[in-house]
GROMACS .gro file of C-alpha atoms in nm:
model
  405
    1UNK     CA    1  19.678   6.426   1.527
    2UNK     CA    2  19.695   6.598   1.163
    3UNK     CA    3  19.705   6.402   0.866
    4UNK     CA    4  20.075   6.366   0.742
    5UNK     CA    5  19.977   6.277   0.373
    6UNK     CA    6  20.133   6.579   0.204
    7UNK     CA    7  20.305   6.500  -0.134
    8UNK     CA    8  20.610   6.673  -0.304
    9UNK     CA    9  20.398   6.997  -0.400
   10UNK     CA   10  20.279   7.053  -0.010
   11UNK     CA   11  20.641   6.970   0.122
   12UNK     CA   12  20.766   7.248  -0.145
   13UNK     CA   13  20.476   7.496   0.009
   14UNK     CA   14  20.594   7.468   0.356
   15UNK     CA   15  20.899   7.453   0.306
   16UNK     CA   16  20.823   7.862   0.143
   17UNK     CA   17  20.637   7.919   0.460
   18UNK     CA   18  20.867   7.805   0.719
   19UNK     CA   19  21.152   7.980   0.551
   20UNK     CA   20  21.010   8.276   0.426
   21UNK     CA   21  20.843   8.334   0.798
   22UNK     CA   22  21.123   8.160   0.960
   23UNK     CA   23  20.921   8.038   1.233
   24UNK     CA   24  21.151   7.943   1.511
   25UNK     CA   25  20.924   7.698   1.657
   26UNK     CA   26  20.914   7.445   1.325
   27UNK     CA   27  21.286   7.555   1.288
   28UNK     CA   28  21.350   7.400   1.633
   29UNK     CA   29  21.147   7.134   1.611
   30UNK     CA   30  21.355   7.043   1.314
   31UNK     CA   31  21.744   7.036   1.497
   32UNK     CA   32  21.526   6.864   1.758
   33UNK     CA   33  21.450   6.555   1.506
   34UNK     CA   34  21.821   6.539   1.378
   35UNK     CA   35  21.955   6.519   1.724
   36UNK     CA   36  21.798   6.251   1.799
   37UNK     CA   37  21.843   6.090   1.520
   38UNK     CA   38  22.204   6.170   1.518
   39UNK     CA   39  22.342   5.954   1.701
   40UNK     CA   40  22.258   5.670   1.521
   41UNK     CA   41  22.471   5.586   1.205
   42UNK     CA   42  22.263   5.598   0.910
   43UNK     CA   43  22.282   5.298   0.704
   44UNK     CA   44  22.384   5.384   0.312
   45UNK     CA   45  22.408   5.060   0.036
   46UNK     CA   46  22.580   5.087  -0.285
   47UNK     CA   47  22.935   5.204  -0.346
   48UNK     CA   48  23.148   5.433  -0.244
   49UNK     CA   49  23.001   5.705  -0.371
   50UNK     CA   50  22.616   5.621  -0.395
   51UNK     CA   51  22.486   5.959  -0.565
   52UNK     CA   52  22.763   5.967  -0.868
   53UNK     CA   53  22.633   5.821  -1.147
   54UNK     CA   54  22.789   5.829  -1.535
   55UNK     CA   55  22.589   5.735  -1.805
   56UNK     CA   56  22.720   5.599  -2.100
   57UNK     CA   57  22.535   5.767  -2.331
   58UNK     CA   58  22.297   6.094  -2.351
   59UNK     CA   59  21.994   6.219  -2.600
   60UNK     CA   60  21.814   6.476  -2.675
   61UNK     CA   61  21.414   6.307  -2.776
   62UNK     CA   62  21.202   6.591  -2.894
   63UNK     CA   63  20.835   6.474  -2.797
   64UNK     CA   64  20.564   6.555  -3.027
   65UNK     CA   65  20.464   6.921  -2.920
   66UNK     CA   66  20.820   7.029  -2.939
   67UNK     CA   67  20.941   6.976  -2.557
   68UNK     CA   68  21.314   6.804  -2.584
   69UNK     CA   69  21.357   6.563  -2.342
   70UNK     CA   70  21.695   6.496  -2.138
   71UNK     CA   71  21.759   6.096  -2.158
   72UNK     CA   72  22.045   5.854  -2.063
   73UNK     CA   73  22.164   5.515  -2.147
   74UNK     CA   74  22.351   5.233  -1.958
   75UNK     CA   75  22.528   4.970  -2.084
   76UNK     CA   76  22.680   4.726  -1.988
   77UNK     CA   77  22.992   4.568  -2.103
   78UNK     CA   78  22.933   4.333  -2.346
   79UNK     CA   79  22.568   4.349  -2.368
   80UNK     CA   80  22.412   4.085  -2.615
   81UNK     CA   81  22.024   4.158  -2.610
   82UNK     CA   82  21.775   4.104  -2.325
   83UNK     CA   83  21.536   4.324  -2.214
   84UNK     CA   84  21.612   4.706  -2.167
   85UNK     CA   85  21.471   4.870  -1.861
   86UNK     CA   86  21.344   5.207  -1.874
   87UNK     CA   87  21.279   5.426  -1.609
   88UNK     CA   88  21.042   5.696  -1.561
   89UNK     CA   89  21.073   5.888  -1.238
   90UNK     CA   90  20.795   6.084  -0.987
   91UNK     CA   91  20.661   6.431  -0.978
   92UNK     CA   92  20.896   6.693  -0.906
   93UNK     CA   93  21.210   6.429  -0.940
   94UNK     CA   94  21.455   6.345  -1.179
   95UNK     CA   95  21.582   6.045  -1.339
   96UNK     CA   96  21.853   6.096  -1.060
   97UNK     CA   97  21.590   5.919  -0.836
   98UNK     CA   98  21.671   5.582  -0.945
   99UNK     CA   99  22.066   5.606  -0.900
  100UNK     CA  100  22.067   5.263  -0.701
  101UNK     CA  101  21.835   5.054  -0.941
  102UNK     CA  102  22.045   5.217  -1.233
  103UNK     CA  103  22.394   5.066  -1.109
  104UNK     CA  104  22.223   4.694  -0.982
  105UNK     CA  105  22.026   4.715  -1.315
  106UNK     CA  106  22.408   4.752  -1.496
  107UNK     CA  107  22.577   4.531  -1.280
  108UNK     CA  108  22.301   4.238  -1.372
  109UNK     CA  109  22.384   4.259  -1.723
  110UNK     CA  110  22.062   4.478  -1.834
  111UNK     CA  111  22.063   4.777  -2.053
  112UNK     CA  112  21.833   5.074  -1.878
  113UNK     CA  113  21.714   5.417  -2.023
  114UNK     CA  114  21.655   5.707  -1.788
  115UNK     CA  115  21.443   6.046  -1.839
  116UNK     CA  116  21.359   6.324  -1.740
  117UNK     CA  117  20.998   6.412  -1.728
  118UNK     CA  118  20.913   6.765  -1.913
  119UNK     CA  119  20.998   7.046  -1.672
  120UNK     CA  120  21.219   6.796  -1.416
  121UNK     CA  121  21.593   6.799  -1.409
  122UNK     CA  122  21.751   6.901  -1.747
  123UNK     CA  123  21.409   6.829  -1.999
  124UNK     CA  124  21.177   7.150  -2.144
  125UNK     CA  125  20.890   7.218  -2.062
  126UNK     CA  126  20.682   7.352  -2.288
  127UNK     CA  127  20.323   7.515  -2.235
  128UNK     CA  128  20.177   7.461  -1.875
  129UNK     CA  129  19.867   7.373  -2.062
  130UNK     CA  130  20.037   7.038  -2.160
  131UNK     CA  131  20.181   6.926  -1.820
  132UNK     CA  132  19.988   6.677  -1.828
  133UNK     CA  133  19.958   6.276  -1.745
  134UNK     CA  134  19.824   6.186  -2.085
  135UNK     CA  135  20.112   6.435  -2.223
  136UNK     CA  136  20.378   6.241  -2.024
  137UNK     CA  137  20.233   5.924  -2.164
  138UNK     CA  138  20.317   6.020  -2.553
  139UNK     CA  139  20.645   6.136  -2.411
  140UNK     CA  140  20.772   5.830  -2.289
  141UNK     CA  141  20.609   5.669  -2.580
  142UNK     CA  142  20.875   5.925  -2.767
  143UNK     CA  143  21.176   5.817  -2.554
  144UNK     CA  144  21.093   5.454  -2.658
  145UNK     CA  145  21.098   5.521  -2.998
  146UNK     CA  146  21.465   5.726  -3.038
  147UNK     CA  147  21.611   5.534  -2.754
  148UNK     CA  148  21.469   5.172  -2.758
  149UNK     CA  149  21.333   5.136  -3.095
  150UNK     CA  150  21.339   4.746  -3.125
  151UNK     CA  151  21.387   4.444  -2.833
  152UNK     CA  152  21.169   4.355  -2.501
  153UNK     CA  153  21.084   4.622  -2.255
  154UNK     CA  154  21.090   4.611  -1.891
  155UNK     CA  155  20.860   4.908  -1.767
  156UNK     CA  156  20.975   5.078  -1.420
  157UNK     CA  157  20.777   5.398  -1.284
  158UNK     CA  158  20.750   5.610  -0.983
  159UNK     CA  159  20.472   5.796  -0.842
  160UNK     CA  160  20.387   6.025  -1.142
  161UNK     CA  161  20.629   5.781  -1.341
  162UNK     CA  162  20.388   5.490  -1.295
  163UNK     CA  163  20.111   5.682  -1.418
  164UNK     CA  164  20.277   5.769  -1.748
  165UNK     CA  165  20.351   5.472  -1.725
  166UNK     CA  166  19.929   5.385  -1.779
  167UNK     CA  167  19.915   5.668  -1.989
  168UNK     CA  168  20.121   5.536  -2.244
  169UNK     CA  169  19.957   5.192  -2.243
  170UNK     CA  170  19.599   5.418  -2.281
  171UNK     CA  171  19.770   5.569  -2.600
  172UNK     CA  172  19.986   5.299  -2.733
  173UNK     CA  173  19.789   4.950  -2.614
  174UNK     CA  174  19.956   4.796  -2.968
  175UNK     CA  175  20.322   4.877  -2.812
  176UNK     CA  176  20.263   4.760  -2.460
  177UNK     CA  177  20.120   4.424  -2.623
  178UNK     CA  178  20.366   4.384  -2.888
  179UNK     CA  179  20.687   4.462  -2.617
  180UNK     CA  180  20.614   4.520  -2.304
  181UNK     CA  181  20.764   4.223  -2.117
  182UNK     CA  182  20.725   4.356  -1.772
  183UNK     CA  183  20.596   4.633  -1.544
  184UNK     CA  184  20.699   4.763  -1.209
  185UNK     CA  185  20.475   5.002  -1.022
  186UNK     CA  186  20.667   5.224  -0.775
  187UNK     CA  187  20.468   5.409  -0.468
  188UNK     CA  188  20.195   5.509  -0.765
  189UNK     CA  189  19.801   5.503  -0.831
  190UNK     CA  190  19.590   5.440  -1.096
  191UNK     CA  191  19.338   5.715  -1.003
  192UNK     CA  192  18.953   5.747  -0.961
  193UNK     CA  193  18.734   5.845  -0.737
  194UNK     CA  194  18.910   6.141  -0.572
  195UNK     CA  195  19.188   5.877  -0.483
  196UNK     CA  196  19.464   6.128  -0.541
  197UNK     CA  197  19.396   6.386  -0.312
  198UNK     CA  198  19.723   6.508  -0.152
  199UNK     CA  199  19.648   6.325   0.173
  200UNK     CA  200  19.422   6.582   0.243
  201UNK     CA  201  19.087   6.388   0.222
  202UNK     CA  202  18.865   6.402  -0.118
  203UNK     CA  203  18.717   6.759  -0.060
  204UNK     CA  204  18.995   6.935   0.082
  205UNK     CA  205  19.261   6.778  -0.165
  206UNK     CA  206  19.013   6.898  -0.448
  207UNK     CA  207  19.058   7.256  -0.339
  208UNK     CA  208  19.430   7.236  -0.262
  209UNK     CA  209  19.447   7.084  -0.603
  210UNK     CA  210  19.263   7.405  -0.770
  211UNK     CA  211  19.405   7.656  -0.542
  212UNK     CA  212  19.781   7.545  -0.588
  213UNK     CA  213  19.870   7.633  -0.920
  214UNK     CA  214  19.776   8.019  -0.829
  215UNK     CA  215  19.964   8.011  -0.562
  216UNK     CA  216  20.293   7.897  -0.664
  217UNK     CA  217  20.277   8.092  -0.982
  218UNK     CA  218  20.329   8.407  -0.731
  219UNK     CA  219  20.572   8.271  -0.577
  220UNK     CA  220  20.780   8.160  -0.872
  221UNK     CA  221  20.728   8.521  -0.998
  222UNK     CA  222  20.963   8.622  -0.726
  223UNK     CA  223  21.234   8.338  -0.767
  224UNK     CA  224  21.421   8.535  -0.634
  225UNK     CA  225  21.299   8.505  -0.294
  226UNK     CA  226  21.230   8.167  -0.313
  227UNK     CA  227  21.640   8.070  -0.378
  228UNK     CA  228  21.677   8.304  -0.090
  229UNK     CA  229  21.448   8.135   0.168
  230UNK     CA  230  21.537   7.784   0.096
  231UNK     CA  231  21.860   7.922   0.141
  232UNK     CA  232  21.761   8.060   0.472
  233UNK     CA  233  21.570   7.748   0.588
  234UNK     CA  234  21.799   7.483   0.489
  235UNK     CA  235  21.725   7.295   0.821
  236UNK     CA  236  21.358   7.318   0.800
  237UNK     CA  237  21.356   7.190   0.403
  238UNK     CA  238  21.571   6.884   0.514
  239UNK     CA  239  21.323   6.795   0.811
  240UNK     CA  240  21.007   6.862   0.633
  241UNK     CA  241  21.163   6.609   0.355
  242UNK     CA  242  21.282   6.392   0.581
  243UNK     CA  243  20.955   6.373   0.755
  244UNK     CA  244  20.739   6.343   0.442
  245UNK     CA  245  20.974   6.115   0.224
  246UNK     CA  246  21.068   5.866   0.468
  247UNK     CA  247  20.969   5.596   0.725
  248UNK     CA  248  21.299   5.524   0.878
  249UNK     CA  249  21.653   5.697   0.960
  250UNK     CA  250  21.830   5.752   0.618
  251UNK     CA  251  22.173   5.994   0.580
  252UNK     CA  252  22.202   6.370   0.566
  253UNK     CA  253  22.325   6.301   0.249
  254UNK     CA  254  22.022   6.057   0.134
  255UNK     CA  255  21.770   6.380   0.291
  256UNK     CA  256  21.982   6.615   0.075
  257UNK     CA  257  22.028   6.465  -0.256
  258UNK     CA  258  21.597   6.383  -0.228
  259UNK     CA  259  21.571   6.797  -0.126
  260UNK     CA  260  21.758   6.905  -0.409
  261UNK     CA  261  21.527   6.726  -0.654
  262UNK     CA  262  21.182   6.804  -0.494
  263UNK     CA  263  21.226   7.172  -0.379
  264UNK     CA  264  21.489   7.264  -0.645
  265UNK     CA  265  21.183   7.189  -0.954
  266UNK     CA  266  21.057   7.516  -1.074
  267UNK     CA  267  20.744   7.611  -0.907
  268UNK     CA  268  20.576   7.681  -1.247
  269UNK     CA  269  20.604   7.308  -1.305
  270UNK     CA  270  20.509   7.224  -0.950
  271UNK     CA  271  20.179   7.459  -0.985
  272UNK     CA  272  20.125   7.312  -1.345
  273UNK     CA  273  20.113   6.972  -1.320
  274UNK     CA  274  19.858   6.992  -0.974
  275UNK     CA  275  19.531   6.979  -1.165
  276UNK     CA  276  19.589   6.648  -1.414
  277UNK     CA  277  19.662   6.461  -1.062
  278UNK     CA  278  19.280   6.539  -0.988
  279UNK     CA  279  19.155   6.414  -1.354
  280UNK     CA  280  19.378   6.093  -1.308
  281UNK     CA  281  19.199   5.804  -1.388
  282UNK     CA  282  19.395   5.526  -1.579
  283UNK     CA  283  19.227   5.180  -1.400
  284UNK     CA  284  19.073   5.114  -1.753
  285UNK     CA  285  19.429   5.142  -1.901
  286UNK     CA  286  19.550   4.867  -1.701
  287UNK     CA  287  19.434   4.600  -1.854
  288UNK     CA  288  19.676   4.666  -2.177
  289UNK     CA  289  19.928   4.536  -1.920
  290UNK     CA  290  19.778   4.194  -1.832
  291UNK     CA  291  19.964   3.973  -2.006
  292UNK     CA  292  20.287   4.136  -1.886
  293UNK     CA  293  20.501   4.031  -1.524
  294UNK     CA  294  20.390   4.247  -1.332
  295UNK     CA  295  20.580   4.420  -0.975
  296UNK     CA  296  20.366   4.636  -0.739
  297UNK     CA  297  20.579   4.779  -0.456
  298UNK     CA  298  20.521   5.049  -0.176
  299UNK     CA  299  20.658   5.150   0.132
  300UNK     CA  300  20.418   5.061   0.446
  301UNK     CA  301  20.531   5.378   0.623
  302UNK     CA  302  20.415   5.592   0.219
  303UNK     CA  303  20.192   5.894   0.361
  304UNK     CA  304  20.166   6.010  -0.026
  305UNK     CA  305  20.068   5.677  -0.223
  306UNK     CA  306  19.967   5.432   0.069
  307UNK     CA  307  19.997   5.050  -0.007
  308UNK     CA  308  19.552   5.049  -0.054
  309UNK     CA  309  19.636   5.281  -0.375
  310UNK     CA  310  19.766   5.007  -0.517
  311UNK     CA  311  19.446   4.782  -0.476
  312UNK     CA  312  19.351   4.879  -0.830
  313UNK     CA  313  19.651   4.812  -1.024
  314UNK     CA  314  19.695   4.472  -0.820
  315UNK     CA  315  19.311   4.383  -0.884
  316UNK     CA  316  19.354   4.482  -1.264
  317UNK     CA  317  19.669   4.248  -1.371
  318UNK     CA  318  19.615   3.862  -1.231
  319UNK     CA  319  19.909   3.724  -1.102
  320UNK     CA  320  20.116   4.050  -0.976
  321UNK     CA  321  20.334   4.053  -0.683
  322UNK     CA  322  20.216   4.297  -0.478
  323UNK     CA  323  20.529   4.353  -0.246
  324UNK     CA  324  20.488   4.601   0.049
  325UNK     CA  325  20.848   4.694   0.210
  326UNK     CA  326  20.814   4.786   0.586
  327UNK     CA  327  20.997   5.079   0.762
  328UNK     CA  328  21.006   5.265   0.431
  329UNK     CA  329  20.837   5.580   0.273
  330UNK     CA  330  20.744   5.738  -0.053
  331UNK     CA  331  21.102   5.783  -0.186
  332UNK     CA  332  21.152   5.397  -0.126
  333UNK     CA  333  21.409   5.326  -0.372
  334UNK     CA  334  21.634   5.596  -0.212
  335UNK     CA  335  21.564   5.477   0.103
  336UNK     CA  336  21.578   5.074   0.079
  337UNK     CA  337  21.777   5.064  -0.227
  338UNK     CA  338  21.904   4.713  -0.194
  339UNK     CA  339  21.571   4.611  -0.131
  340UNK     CA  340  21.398   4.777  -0.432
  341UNK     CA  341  21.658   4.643  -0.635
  342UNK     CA  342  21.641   4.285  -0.522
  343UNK     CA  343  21.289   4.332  -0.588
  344UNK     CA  344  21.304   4.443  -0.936
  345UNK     CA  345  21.590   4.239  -1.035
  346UNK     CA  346  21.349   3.946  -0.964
  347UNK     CA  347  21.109   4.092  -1.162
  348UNK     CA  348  21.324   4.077  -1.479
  349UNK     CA  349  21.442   3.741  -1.417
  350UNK     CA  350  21.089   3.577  -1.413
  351UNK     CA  351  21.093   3.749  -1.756
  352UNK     CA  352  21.434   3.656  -1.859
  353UNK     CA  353  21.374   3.271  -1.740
  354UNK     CA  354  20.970   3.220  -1.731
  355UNK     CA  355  20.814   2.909  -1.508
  356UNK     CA  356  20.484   3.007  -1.608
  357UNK     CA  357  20.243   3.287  -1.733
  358UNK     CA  358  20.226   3.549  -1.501
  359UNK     CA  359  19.848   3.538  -1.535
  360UNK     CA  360  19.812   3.178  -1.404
  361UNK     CA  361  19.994   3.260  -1.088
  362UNK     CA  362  19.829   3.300  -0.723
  363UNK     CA  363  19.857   3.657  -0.670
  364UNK     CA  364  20.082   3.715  -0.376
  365UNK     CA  365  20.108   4.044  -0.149
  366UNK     CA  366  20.450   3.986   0.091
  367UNK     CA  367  20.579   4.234   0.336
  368UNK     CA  368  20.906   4.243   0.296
  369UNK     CA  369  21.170   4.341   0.596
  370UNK     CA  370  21.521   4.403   0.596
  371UNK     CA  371  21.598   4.253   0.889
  372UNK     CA  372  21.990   4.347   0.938
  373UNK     CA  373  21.899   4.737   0.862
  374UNK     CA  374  21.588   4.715   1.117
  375UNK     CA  375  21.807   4.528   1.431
  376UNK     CA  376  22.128   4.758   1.352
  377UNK     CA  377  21.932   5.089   1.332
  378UNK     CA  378  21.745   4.942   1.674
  379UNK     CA  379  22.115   4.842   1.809
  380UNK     CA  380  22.222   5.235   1.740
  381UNK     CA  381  21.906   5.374   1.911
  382UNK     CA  382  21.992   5.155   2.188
  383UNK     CA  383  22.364   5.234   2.214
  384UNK     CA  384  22.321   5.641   2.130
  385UNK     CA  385  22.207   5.686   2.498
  386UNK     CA  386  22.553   5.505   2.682
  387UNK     CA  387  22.750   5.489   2.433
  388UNK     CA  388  23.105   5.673   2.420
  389UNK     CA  389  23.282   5.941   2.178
  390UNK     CA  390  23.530   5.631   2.092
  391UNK     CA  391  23.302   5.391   1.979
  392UNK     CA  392  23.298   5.182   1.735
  393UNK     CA  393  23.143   5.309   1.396
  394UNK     CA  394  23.157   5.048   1.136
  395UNK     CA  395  22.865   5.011   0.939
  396UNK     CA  396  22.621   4.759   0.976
  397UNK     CA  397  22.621   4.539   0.638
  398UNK     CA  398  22.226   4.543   0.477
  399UNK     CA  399  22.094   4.194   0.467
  400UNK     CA  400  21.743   4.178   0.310
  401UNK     CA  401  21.512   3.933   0.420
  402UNK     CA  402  21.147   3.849   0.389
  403UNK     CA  403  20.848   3.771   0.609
  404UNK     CA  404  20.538   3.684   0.385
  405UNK     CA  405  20.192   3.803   0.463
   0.00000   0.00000   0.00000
């Protein structure tokens, strides 16, 4: 069976191919998928309406080559001090990623910063010579300074995120020290060894790395016909995303609202960033975060950043949580929001009200279920095949719950 480690550049390359070709066969095999899965309800958490999001305050952070930088701020009412949790999202997202973990972070009293990553959602770009990690690094180190200049931090990253994330604590080891209060590494990898290889295997993902960049500079030369064959292949996009992004049934609208982040990132962006992911190497960097609280979380069912990427980090900071959430994907925190944020809120409250130093804690790796998602998804698999037009469709209420391993 082929490998199904792809990550958000290979999902954006065939989704071009199937829709450009408009192979029929993929194209089926796609309304296939969602009719099975269609006729289970898909389980959303959060409010009413879970991708609206207002922030309370946007800025404009020009990084040090130029490139301004799209950031928001959330407050919450009343706010006092505490730490402030800023969020730095994956390759070819946006800070629209973390919706869910913005509103629990709020809702707990926390203030959080959100950006977008140079050449993601509304940020610049800049030269594709400087899409780099180490370049991301000195931009969030940026963001920190206009929009958090003083008080704890609480450090939050995503694929790509996470390694900025290391980048910054390779250029600024004196801020991370000094502030840093706690870290949370989302579905990422510290690098080496050929580890980030698009799921292709070391020798193959080398090439696909090189061979990438070329390639989708064409194709962005004729936007053009790229707007017009996602447009085309709408159906295909949403499975191949679907496929690649997640381990379990999520909504149309979950599938949709991930889709119009990973495919709709210029493909000059896409193409430039693809070589730094083979150069990325930040284990050494790590160690500027041992003395913070450290979170490392994946999704068991991640065919982009599996849970043994995260060996390094865990081996690197004594006494992280190494928390691996079953039935879930790359794109975890869209997928088990309530979940993630249970996760992370945790996080900040060993911060907020310390037993002891994270370093003199038994590392722990859980795998963590939610239990009420996992038996009502099963109940809807079971019910789709007898069940009739008239029944019942209330929603299952999410109920996390752990199993430690």
């Amino acid at each position: 069976m082929p490998s199904r480690r792809v990550t958000a550049a290979t999902i954006g390359l065939a989704a071009v191919a199937g829709a450009a070709t408009a192979t029929g066969a993929l194209a089926r095999r796609a309304t296939v998928n969602r009719r099975r899965l269609d006729g289970i309800e898909r389980i959303e958490v959060g409010a009413d309406r879970p991708f609206e999001w207002a922030a309370d305050r946007e800025l404009t952070v020009r990084s040090d080559d130029g490139v301004l930088l799209h950031v928001e701020i959330d407050e919450p009412p009343g706010f006092e001090g505490g730490p402030t949790v800023v969020f730095s999202h994956g390759y070819c997202l946006a800070l629209g990623s973390w919706i869910h973990q913005r509103r629990a972070v709020v809702a707990a009293g926390y203030r959080c910063v959100s950006w977008d990553q140079r050449g993601h959602g509304r940020s610049g770009f800049g030269k594709p010579t400087h899409a780099t990690i180490e370049q991301l690094g000195a931009d969030l180190g940026a963001v920190i300074a206009a929009a958090v200049p003083d008080g704890p931090l609480v450090l939050v990253g995503h694929s790509m995120g996470g390694m900025t994330m290391m980048a910054l604590a390779d250029l600024q080891p004196e801020l991370v020290k000094d502030r840093v209060a706690a870290v949370v590494f989302v579905a990422t990898s510290a690098g080496g060894d050929g580890i980030v290889s698009l799921g292709f295997g070391r020798w193959l993902g080398a090439g696909v790395l090189r061979v990438g960049p070329g390639l989708l500079a064409n194709i962005a030369a004729r936007q053009n016909i790229w707007r017009a064959a996602r447009s085309v292949g709408r159906d295909v996009e949403s499975y191949l995303v679907e496929h690649f992004s997640f381990a379990s049934p999520v909504s149309q609208e979950t599938v949709r609202y991930a889709a119009d982040m990973l495919l709709g990132t210029d493909l000059n962006v896409v193409g430039s960033f693809l070589p730094t992911f083979e150069a990325h190497d930040k284990r050494a960097a790590l160690a500027a975060f041992a003395g913070c609280e450290a979170l490392v979380l994946n999704g068991e069912g991640d065919v982009l950043t599996p849970p043994d990427h995260s060996t390094a980090i865990v081996d690197a900071l004594p006494g992280a949580e190494h928390v691996v959430i079953t039935d879930a994907g790359h794109l975890v925190m869209l997928e088990h929001p309530a979940l993630v944020d249970a996760q992370l809120l945790a996080a900040i409250a060993r911060v907020v009200h310390p037993a002891q130093p994270p370093a003199t804690r038994r590392r722990l790796t859980r795998h963590v279920t939610d239990v009420g998602r996992r038996t009502a998804v099963a109940a809807k698999r079971r019910g789709s095949a007898g069940s009739s037009p008239g029944a019942s469709r209330r929603r299952p209420v999410s109920r996390p719950s752990e199993s430690a391993g």
